[in-house]
Short mmCIF file of C-alpha atoms and ligand atoms in Angstrom, two decimals:
data_model
loop_
_atom_site.label_atom_id
_atom_site.label_comp_id
_atom_site.label_asym_id
_atom_site.label_seq_id
_atom_site.Cartn_x
_atom_site.Cartn_y
_atom_site.Cartn_z
CA MET A 1 93.96 104.39 60.43
CA LYS A 2 93.62 100.43 60.41
CA SER A 3 92.18 100.41 63.75
CA GLU A 4 89.52 102.99 62.82
CA ILE A 5 88.39 100.94 59.89
CA LEU A 6 88.18 97.93 62.21
CA SER A 7 86.21 99.86 64.71
CA LEU A 8 83.83 100.84 61.83
CA LEU A 9 83.73 97.31 60.25
CA ARG A 10 83.21 96.12 63.77
CA ASN A 11 80.12 98.10 64.87
CA ALA A 12 78.71 97.61 61.28
CA ASP A 13 75.63 95.53 60.63
CA GLY A 14 76.74 94.21 57.58
CA TYR A 15 78.76 95.40 54.82
CA VAL A 16 80.07 99.17 54.65
CA SER A 17 81.00 100.87 51.36
CA GLY A 18 84.11 102.09 50.54
CA GLU A 19 82.83 105.46 50.16
CA GLU A 20 81.18 105.69 53.75
CA LEU A 21 84.49 104.73 55.14
CA SER A 22 86.41 107.14 53.33
CA LYS A 23 83.90 110.02 54.23
CA LYS A 24 84.02 108.97 57.94
CA LEU A 25 87.65 108.93 57.89
CA GLY A 26 88.23 111.69 55.81
CA VAL A 27 90.78 110.01 53.15
CA SER A 28 90.67 108.66 49.79
CA ARG A 29 89.19 105.26 49.00
CA THR A 30 92.44 103.82 47.42
CA ALA A 31 93.99 104.74 51.48
CA ILE A 32 90.79 102.73 52.67
CA TRP A 33 91.68 99.95 50.02
CA LYS A 34 95.23 99.94 50.99
CA ASN A 35 94.59 99.69 54.87
CA ILE A 36 92.18 96.91 54.43
CA ASN A 37 94.85 95.12 52.48
CA LEU A 38 97.12 95.73 55.43
CA LEU A 39 94.48 94.19 57.84
CA ARG A 40 94.10 91.12 55.43
CA ASP A 41 98.06 90.70 55.63
CA GLU A 42 97.43 90.75 59.60
CA GLY A 43 94.83 87.89 59.46
CA TYR A 44 91.69 89.73 59.31
CA VAL A 45 89.40 87.84 56.95
CA ILE A 46 87.60 90.85 55.05
CA ASN A 47 85.15 90.27 52.34
CA SER A 48 84.66 92.72 49.47
CA LEU A 49 81.63 92.85 47.31
CA THR A 50 81.17 95.32 44.35
CA ASN A 51 78.64 97.92 44.90
CA ARG A 52 78.36 96.94 48.80
CA GLY A 53 81.88 97.39 50.17
CA TYR A 54 83.65 95.72 53.02
CA LYS A 55 82.42 93.29 55.61
CA LEU A 56 84.53 91.75 58.52
CA GLU A 57 84.17 87.95 58.50
CA LYS A 58 86.76 86.84 61.00
CA SER A 59 89.47 88.41 63.32
CA PRO A 60 92.66 86.82 64.08
CA ASP A 61 93.63 85.40 67.62
CA VAL A 62 95.60 88.63 68.79
CA LEU A 63 95.11 90.79 71.76
CA ASP A 64 93.88 94.12 70.53
CA GLU A 65 93.89 97.23 72.60
CA ASN A 66 90.85 98.58 70.93
CA ILE A 67 88.48 95.80 71.24
CA ILE A 68 89.38 95.34 74.96
CA ALA A 69 88.93 99.12 75.87
CA ASP A 70 85.95 99.36 73.78
CA GLY A 71 83.09 99.73 76.12
CA LEU A 72 84.99 99.01 79.25
CA ASN A 73 83.56 100.76 82.22
CA VAL A 74 86.46 101.09 84.73
CA SER A 75 87.41 103.42 87.54
CA SER A 76 90.72 102.28 88.97
CA VAL A 77 91.92 99.19 87.04
CA GLY A 78 92.59 99.22 83.15
CA THR A 79 92.29 102.96 82.97
CA LYS A 80 95.21 102.42 80.46
CA ILE A 81 95.99 99.41 78.75
CA LYS A 82 98.85 98.45 76.81
CA VAL A 83 99.46 95.45 74.64
CA MET A 84 102.68 94.57 73.35
CA LYS A 85 103.88 91.54 71.06
CA SER A 86 106.80 90.39 72.96
CA VAL A 87 108.58 91.36 76.09
CA ASP A 88 110.79 89.96 78.82
CA SER A 89 108.24 89.70 81.43
CA THR A 90 104.94 92.06 81.71
CA ASN A 91 105.93 92.37 85.68
CA GLU A 92 109.43 93.49 84.68
CA GLU A 93 108.12 96.04 82.21
CA VAL A 94 105.35 97.51 84.66
CA LYS A 95 108.03 97.76 87.31
CA ARG A 96 110.05 99.63 84.63
CA LEU A 97 107.26 102.11 83.94
CA ALA A 98 106.07 102.56 87.63
CA ASN A 99 109.80 103.50 88.26
CA SER A 100 109.80 106.30 85.78
CA GLY A 101 106.58 107.34 87.43
CA GLU A 102 103.55 105.77 85.45
CA GLU A 103 100.10 106.13 87.26
CA SER A 104 97.91 103.74 88.90
CA GLY A 105 95.43 101.33 87.00
CA LEU A 106 98.05 100.66 83.76
CA ILE A 107 97.75 96.99 82.41
CA VAL A 108 100.44 95.69 80.38
CA ALA A 109 99.60 92.69 78.49
CA ALA A 110 101.70 90.72 75.99
CA GLU A 111 101.28 88.08 73.41
CA GLU A 112 104.68 86.42 74.50
CA GLN A 113 106.94 86.70 77.31
CA THR A 114 110.57 85.65 76.73
CA ALA A 115 111.42 85.37 80.49
CA GLY A 116 108.13 84.94 82.28
CA LYS A 117 108.45 84.80 85.93
CA GLY A 118 106.61 82.27 88.31
CA ARG A 119 106.59 82.35 91.97
CA LEU A 120 109.69 81.18 94.04
CA GLY A 121 112.16 82.03 91.01
CA ARG A 122 110.28 79.49 88.80
CA VAL A 123 109.98 80.21 85.04
CA TRP A 124 106.57 80.72 83.93
CA LYS A 125 106.44 79.29 80.13
CA SER A 126 104.41 81.93 78.12
CA ASP A 127 103.28 79.92 75.37
CA ASN A 128 100.55 81.10 72.49
CA GLY A 129 97.00 80.94 73.69
CA GLY A 130 97.69 82.07 77.14
CA LEU A 131 96.79 85.61 78.82
CA TYR A 132 99.79 87.11 80.49
CA PHE A 133 99.39 90.74 82.05
CA THR A 134 100.39 92.92 84.71
CA LEU A 135 98.33 95.20 86.71
CA LEU A 136 100.17 98.38 88.30
CA ILE A 137 98.19 99.95 91.26
CA ARG A 138 99.46 102.59 93.94
CA PRO A 139 97.54 101.66 97.09
CA GLU A 140 97.41 103.93 100.13
CA LEU A 141 98.27 101.06 102.27
CA PRO A 142 100.99 99.39 104.32
CA PRO A 143 103.14 96.67 103.09
CA SER A 144 101.10 94.04 104.99
CA ALA A 145 98.14 94.54 102.88
CA ILE A 146 99.97 92.75 99.92
CA ALA A 147 98.51 89.31 100.96
CA SER A 148 95.01 90.31 100.72
CA ILE A 149 95.88 92.63 97.31
CA THR A 150 96.85 89.07 95.86
CA LEU A 151 93.71 87.38 97.36
CA ALA A 152 91.48 90.23 95.82
CA ALA A 153 93.13 89.69 92.18
CA GLY A 154 92.60 85.96 92.73
CA TYR A 155 88.96 86.41 93.50
CA ALA A 156 88.38 88.85 90.80
CA VAL A 157 89.77 86.12 88.33
CA CYS A 158 87.70 83.58 89.68
CA LEU A 159 84.49 85.80 89.39
CA ALA A 160 85.41 86.53 85.64
CA ILE A 161 86.19 82.78 84.75
CA ARG A 162 82.60 81.71 86.44
CA ASP A 163 80.82 84.37 84.44
CA TYR A 164 82.52 83.81 81.42
CA THR A 165 82.85 79.84 80.94
CA GLY A 166 80.61 78.79 83.74
CA CYS A 167 83.27 76.74 85.03
CA ASP A 168 83.68 76.38 89.08
CA ALA A 169 86.76 78.25 89.69
CA LYS A 170 88.42 78.54 93.00
CA ILE A 171 90.95 80.06 94.92
CA LYS A 172 93.94 78.12 96.23
CA TRP A 173 95.49 80.28 98.71
CA PRO A 174 97.65 82.42 98.08
CA ASN A 175 98.18 82.77 94.63
CA ASP A 176 96.44 80.13 92.26
CA VAL A 177 93.16 79.88 90.79
CA ILE A 178 92.10 76.41 90.20
CA ILE A 179 89.10 74.31 88.41
CA GLY A 180 88.54 70.87 89.77
CA ASN A 181 91.87 70.36 91.45
CA LYS A 182 94.05 71.85 88.65
CA LYS A 183 95.69 75.17 88.12
CA VAL A 184 94.43 77.53 85.51
CA CYS A 185 96.12 80.78 86.65
CA GLY A 186 99.17 81.82 88.94
CA ILE A 187 99.56 85.22 90.18
CA LEU A 188 102.78 86.95 91.13
CA THR A 189 102.75 89.89 92.83
CA GLU A 190 105.73 92.19 93.40
CA MET A 191 105.84 95.39 95.66
CA ALA A 192 108.04 98.35 96.12
CA ALA A 193 107.30 99.99 99.58
CA GLN A 194 108.75 102.33 102.31
CA SER A 195 108.38 100.84 105.90
CA ASP A 196 104.67 102.06 106.59
CA GLN A 197 103.76 102.78 102.54
CA ILE A 198 103.36 100.92 99.50
CA ASP A 199 104.93 102.77 96.60
CA TYR A 200 103.48 100.50 94.10
CA VAL A 201 102.38 96.85 93.56
CA ALA A 202 102.78 94.74 90.14
CA ILE A 203 100.27 92.16 89.96
CA GLY A 204 101.08 89.70 87.43
CA ILE A 205 98.53 87.24 86.12
CA GLY A 206 99.08 84.31 84.13
CA ILE A 207 95.95 82.48 82.72
CA ASN A 208 95.75 79.20 80.72
CA VAL A 209 93.25 80.02 78.05
CA ASN A 210 93.56 78.07 74.84
CA HIS A 211 96.21 75.43 75.51
CA THR A 212 95.11 72.08 74.58
CA GLU A 213 98.22 70.16 76.39
CA PHE A 214 100.99 71.07 79.11
CA PRO A 215 104.55 69.56 79.36
CA GLU A 216 104.65 66.25 81.06
CA GLU A 217 105.98 67.44 84.32
CA ILE A 218 102.84 69.78 84.93
CA SER A 219 100.32 67.95 83.13
CA GLN A 220 98.63 66.31 86.11
CA LYS A 221 98.59 69.96 87.70
CA ALA A 222 97.51 72.17 85.01
CA THR A 223 94.49 72.74 83.14
CA SER A 224 93.13 75.45 80.51
CA LEU A 225 89.74 77.32 79.98
CA LEU A 226 89.82 75.19 76.52
CA ILE A 227 90.17 72.02 78.28
CA GLU A 228 87.62 72.56 80.92
CA THR A 229 84.73 74.21 78.35
CA GLY A 230 85.77 71.99 75.06
CA LYS A 231 85.63 75.71 73.58
CA LYS A 232 88.17 77.68 72.11
CA ILE A 233 87.86 81.00 74.18
CA ASP A 234 87.83 84.23 72.52
CA ARG A 235 90.53 86.12 74.31
CA ASN A 236 89.79 89.61 74.02
CA PRO A 237 86.26 89.82 75.33
CA PHE A 238 87.34 87.27 78.20
CA PHE A 239 90.36 89.58 78.97
CA LYS A 240 87.81 92.60 78.99
CA CYS A 241 85.70 90.43 81.46
CA VAL A 242 88.58 89.92 83.64
CA ILE A 243 89.54 93.68 83.68
CA GLN A 244 85.91 94.53 84.66
CA LYS A 245 85.99 92.12 87.64
CA LEU A 246 89.46 93.44 88.87
CA ASP A 247 88.16 96.63 88.75
CA GLU A 248 84.88 96.11 90.72
CA VAL A 249 86.97 94.00 93.25
CA ILE A 250 90.27 96.35 93.64
CA SER A 251 88.24 99.46 93.70
CA SER A 252 86.37 98.34 96.68
CA PHE A 253 89.65 97.23 98.12
CA LEU A 254 91.29 100.56 97.49
CA PHE A 255 88.83 102.62 98.87
CA SER A 256 86.59 100.52 101.15
CA PHE A 257 88.06 97.38 102.10
CA SER A 258 86.12 95.45 104.77
CA LEU A 259 85.58 92.11 106.55
CA GLU A 260 82.63 91.44 104.02
CA ASP A 261 85.29 91.49 101.16
CA VAL A 262 87.21 88.88 103.37
CA GLN A 263 84.01 87.06 103.39
CA SER A 264 83.65 87.10 99.69
CA PHE A 265 87.35 85.78 99.06
CA LYS A 266 86.74 83.06 101.51
CA SER A 267 83.58 81.95 99.69
CA LEU A 268 85.54 80.98 96.93
CA CYS A 269 88.69 79.52 98.64
CA ALA A 270 89.26 75.86 97.95
CA THR A 271 92.03 75.60 100.90
CA LEU A 272 89.67 76.13 103.54
CA GLY A 273 88.71 72.86 105.59
CA ARG A 274 91.43 71.18 104.03
CA LYS A 275 94.41 69.25 105.50
CA VAL A 276 97.34 71.32 104.65
CA SER A 277 101.31 71.58 105.28
CA VAL A 278 103.49 74.33 104.73
CA GLN A 279 107.41 74.65 105.05
CA ARG A 280 108.34 77.64 107.42
CA SER A 281 111.80 78.63 108.52
CA GLY A 282 113.03 74.71 107.63
CA LYS A 283 110.03 73.29 109.72
CA THR A 284 106.98 71.60 108.13
CA ILE A 285 103.55 73.02 109.77
CA GLU A 286 100.73 70.65 109.18
CA GLY A 287 97.09 71.05 110.35
CA THR A 288 93.81 72.05 108.61
CA ALA A 289 93.07 75.52 106.92
CA CYS A 290 90.57 76.87 108.93
CA ASP A 291 90.33 80.70 108.36
CA ILE A 292 91.32 83.67 106.35
CA ASN A 293 92.07 86.84 108.42
CA ALA A 294 91.39 90.48 107.61
CA ASP A 295 95.42 90.94 106.21
CA GLY A 296 94.68 87.89 103.74
CA GLU A 297 96.71 85.63 105.89
CA LEU A 298 96.01 81.81 105.92
CA ILE A 299 95.18 80.40 109.56
CA ILE A 300 96.03 76.83 110.13
CA LYS A 301 95.15 74.71 113.25
CA ASP A 302 97.93 72.27 113.95
CA TYR A 303 97.42 69.03 115.43
CA THR A 304 97.80 70.38 119.00
CA GLY A 305 95.01 72.73 118.46
CA LYS A 306 97.20 75.74 118.11
CA ASN A 307 96.13 78.47 115.31
CA ILE A 308 99.34 79.61 113.25
CA CYS A 309 98.93 82.72 110.76
CA ILE A 310 100.88 82.18 107.59
CA ASN A 311 101.36 85.22 105.27
CA SER A 312 102.91 83.65 102.31
CA GLY A 313 104.70 80.14 101.09
CA GLU A 314 104.19 77.16 99.15
CA VAL A 315 101.08 75.21 100.81
CA THR A 316 100.53 71.88 100.00
CA VAL A 317 96.73 70.94 100.00
CA GLN A 318 95.41 67.57 100.47
CA GLY A 319 93.26 66.63 97.30
CA ILE A 320 94.49 69.51 95.28
CA TYR A 321 98.55 69.42 94.05
C1 LIG B 401 103.04 81.52 89.72
O1 LIG B 401 102.10 80.62 89.81
O2 LIG B 401 104.02 80.84 89.91
C2 LIG B 401 102.84 82.73 89.20
C3 LIG B 401 102.82 82.93 87.88
C4 LIG B 401 102.79 84.12 87.37
C5 LIG B 401 102.68 84.65 86.05
C6 LIG B 401 102.40 86.03 85.39
S1 LIG B 401 102.27 86.18 83.52
C7 LIG B 401 102.14 87.49 83.67
C8 LIG B 401 103.44 87.93 84.70
N1 LIG B 401 104.31 88.18 84.14
C9 LIG B 401 105.50 87.30 84.78
O3 LIG B 401 106.56 87.37 84.07
N2 LIG B 401 104.68 86.58 85.61
C10 LIG B 401 103.38 87.05 85.71
#
């Protein structure tokens, strides 16, 4: 009932009378009034005027499945959206659901993660103001596609940030999105697979949206959309834009992935052309990042002129972090 009232108030051009709400929803005016008060308790600012009715003035900064799904036009990503107040990790929740048969396309988002996970066993601190979510897909692809799936997700996040904020977001291969030389988004992709076929992929995405500051140890490396734009971002429409881009990019990936897609990813990859170093089997590989191949792997030309393919790992990029 609350979400139906909200939807009517949101789509109204001004005040909506209690009578109109009660007629449209088939309940008494007292029930409407009670639910309006429940919404106020949740932080919605709703004006009421005698003889005119109710008007939504301001919504609280909470993720709302209904606002996000309203008008979303997707074919394979975000076909089902679940928003949770708190969860250990959205990746863990998606993996639990995937293991009990959940279909491809689900997105689970949470306001708070009590055990948010970063790459390489790190903790992903999930404070207020961020966007933390995981997407479940079941592509009919071999496990080797995992690197390009992660790149596709990063590329989609870049497009959404560029469209929504105008910031010059780029990919730091393989899993980060940066603005300038600072990280604004991290991606943790986890997979369950047979030897030649992926069962599912959980793509976990954490975006620094309205953070005003970061802990000392990462303050030189991290940024947020608020810091970059100077404006607080309304997370619901921004999230919708991210889902729309993920759907566009990943649908193409699932059904007709081509070298053109790789070209697009490359066009927004800040790592290419820079001096890089990466640890592999206890050795340091140093050289220049010169290309990304069809499997999403980074090709590094080392100082002897040899091309080395890297499919994962912590890459240090000169000039970034
Ligand atoms: C990294 O840069 O180390 C990757 C960070 C990924 C964080 C996201 S937040 C949503 C999802 N749930 C998690 O526990 N981790 C990912």
